[in-house]
XYZ file of C-alpha atoms in Angstrom:
168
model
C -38.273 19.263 41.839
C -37.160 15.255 41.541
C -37.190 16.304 37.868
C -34.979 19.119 38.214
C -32.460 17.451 40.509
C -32.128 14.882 37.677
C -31.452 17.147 35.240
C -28.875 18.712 36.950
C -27.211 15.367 38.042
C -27.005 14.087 34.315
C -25.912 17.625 33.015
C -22.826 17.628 35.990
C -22.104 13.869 34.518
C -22.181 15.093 31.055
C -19.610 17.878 32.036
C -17.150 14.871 33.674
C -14.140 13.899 31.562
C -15.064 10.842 30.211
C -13.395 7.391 31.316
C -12.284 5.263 28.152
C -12.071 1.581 28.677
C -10.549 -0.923 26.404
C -13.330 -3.341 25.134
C -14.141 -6.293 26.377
C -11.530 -8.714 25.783
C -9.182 -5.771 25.258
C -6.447 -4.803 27.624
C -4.839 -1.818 27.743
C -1.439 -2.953 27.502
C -3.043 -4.736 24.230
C -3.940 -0.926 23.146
C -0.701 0.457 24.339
C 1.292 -2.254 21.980
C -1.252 -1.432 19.078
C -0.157 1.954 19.565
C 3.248 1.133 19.174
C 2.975 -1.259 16.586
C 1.282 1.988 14.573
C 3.951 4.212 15.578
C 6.604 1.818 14.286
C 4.896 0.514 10.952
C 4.291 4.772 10.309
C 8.411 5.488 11.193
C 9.198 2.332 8.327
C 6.908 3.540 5.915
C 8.777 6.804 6.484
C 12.159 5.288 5.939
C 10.972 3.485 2.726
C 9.356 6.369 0.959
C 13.024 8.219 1.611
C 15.153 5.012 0.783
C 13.100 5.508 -2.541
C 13.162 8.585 -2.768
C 16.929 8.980 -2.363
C 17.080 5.965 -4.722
C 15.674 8.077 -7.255
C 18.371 10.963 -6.696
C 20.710 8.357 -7.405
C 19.307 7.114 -10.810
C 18.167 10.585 -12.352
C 17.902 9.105 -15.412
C 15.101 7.118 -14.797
C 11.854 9.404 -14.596
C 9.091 8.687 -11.899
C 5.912 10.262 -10.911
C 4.360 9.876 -7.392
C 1.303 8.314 -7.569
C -1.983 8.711 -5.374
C -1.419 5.535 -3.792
C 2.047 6.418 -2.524
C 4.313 4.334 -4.638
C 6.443 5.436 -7.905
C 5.663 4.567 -11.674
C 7.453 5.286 -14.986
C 4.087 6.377 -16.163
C 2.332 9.249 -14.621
C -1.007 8.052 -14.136
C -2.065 11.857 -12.143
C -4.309 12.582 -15.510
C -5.243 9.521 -16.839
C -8.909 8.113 -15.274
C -9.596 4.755 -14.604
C -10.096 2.211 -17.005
C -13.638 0.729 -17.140
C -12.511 -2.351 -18.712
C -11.291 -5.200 -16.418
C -7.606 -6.605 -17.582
C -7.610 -10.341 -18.901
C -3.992 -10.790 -18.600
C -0.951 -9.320 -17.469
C 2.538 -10.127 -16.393
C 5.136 -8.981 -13.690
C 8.781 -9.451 -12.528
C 9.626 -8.810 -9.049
C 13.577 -7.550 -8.520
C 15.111 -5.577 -5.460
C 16.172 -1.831 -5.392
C 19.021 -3.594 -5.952
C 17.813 -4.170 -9.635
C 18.227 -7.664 -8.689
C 15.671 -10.129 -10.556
C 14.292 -12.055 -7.303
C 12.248 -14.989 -9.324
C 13.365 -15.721 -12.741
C 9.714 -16.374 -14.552
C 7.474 -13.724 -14.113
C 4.034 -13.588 -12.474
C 1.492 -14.288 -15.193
C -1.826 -14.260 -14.565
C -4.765 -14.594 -17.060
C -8.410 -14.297 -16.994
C -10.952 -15.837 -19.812
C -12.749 -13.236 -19.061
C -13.192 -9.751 -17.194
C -12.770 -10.406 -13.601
C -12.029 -8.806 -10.414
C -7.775 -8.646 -9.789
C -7.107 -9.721 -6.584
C -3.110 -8.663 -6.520
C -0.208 -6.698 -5.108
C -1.954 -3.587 -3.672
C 0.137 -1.434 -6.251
C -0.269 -3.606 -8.996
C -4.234 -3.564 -8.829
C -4.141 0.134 -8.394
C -1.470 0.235 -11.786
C -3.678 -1.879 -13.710
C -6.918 0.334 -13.287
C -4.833 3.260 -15.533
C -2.577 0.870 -18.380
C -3.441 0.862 -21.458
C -3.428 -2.518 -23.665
C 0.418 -3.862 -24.220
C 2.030 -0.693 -22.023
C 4.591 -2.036 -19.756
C 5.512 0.411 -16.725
C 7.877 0.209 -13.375
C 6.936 0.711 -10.516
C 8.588 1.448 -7.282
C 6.635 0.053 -4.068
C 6.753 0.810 -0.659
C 6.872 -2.969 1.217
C 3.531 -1.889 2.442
C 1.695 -1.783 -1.270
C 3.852 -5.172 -1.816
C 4.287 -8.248 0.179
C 4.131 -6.054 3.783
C 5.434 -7.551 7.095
C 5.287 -11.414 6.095
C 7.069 -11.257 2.912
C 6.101 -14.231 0.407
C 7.122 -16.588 2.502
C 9.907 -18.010 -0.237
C 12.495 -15.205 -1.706
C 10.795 -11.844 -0.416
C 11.352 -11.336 3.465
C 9.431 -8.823 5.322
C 9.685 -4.942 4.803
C 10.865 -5.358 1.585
C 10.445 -2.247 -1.019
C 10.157 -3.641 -4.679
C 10.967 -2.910 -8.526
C 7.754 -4.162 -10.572
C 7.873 -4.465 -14.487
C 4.637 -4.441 -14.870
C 3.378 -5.460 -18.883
C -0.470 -5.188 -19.591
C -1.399 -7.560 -22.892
């Protein structure tokens, strides 16, 4: 019987809504500003993919494809497959949507040998599908690029890029 009423008092817990606490060291106004801090960084990603997308309308010309990572490039990387062979050196220039060059050297970077690229999130993922000496543009949401801190220098925060992007 003392087995039974057990039982039956952990089965009528079980069936009790649960009670979520924050962990320790967690408040819940700290979860209820995470939440908004999500809902706001979603609504500018939002806004940026549109800004560049209506960017696009406005330069039909220039031919983009979408890529998997959510930012633009003059190539269309969809049916290409990764590259097995690490880059040893590349270069990029950073301008606005503007078109306006924001640093006038580019960003050169060059390995002695195969390494791992520790870059621009959309630069890494553009680098994994070049080909030796193919140059592309990209178009990057400020979240693939320098985010909500900028560089620190020339870039502020939130800023969507243009990246000519050369693979040697």
């Amino acid at each position: 019987k003392k087995q039974f009423l057990l039982l039956a008092f952990f089965s009528l817990m079980a069936c009790q809504k649960q009670v979520v606490y924050a962990p320790v060291g967690y408040s819940n106004q700290e979860k209820e500003n995470l939440d908004a801090s999500i809902k706001i960084n979603k609504n500018r990603n939002q806004q940026e993919r549109e800004f560049i997308q209506n960017w696009l309308k406005q330069h039909p010309k220039k031919r983009f494809f979408n890529t998997k990572m959510n930012y633009w490039a003059s190539i269309d990387f969809n049916p290409r497959g990764k590259n097995e062979e690490k880059p040893l050196s590349y270069e990029y220039f950073l301008y606005d949507m503007n078109e306006t060059l924001i640093y006038q050297n580019p960003i050169m970077v060059e390995h002695k040998y195969p390494a791992e690229i520790h870059e621009l999130v959309a630069v890494e993922d553009a680098l994994q599908y070049m080909k030796k000496n193919e140059e592309v543009v990209l178009l990057v949401p400020s979240a693939l690029a320098y985010g909500k801190n900028g560089d620190g220098d020339k870039i502020p925060n939130d800023l969507p890029l243009i990246i000519r992007l050369k693979l040697k």
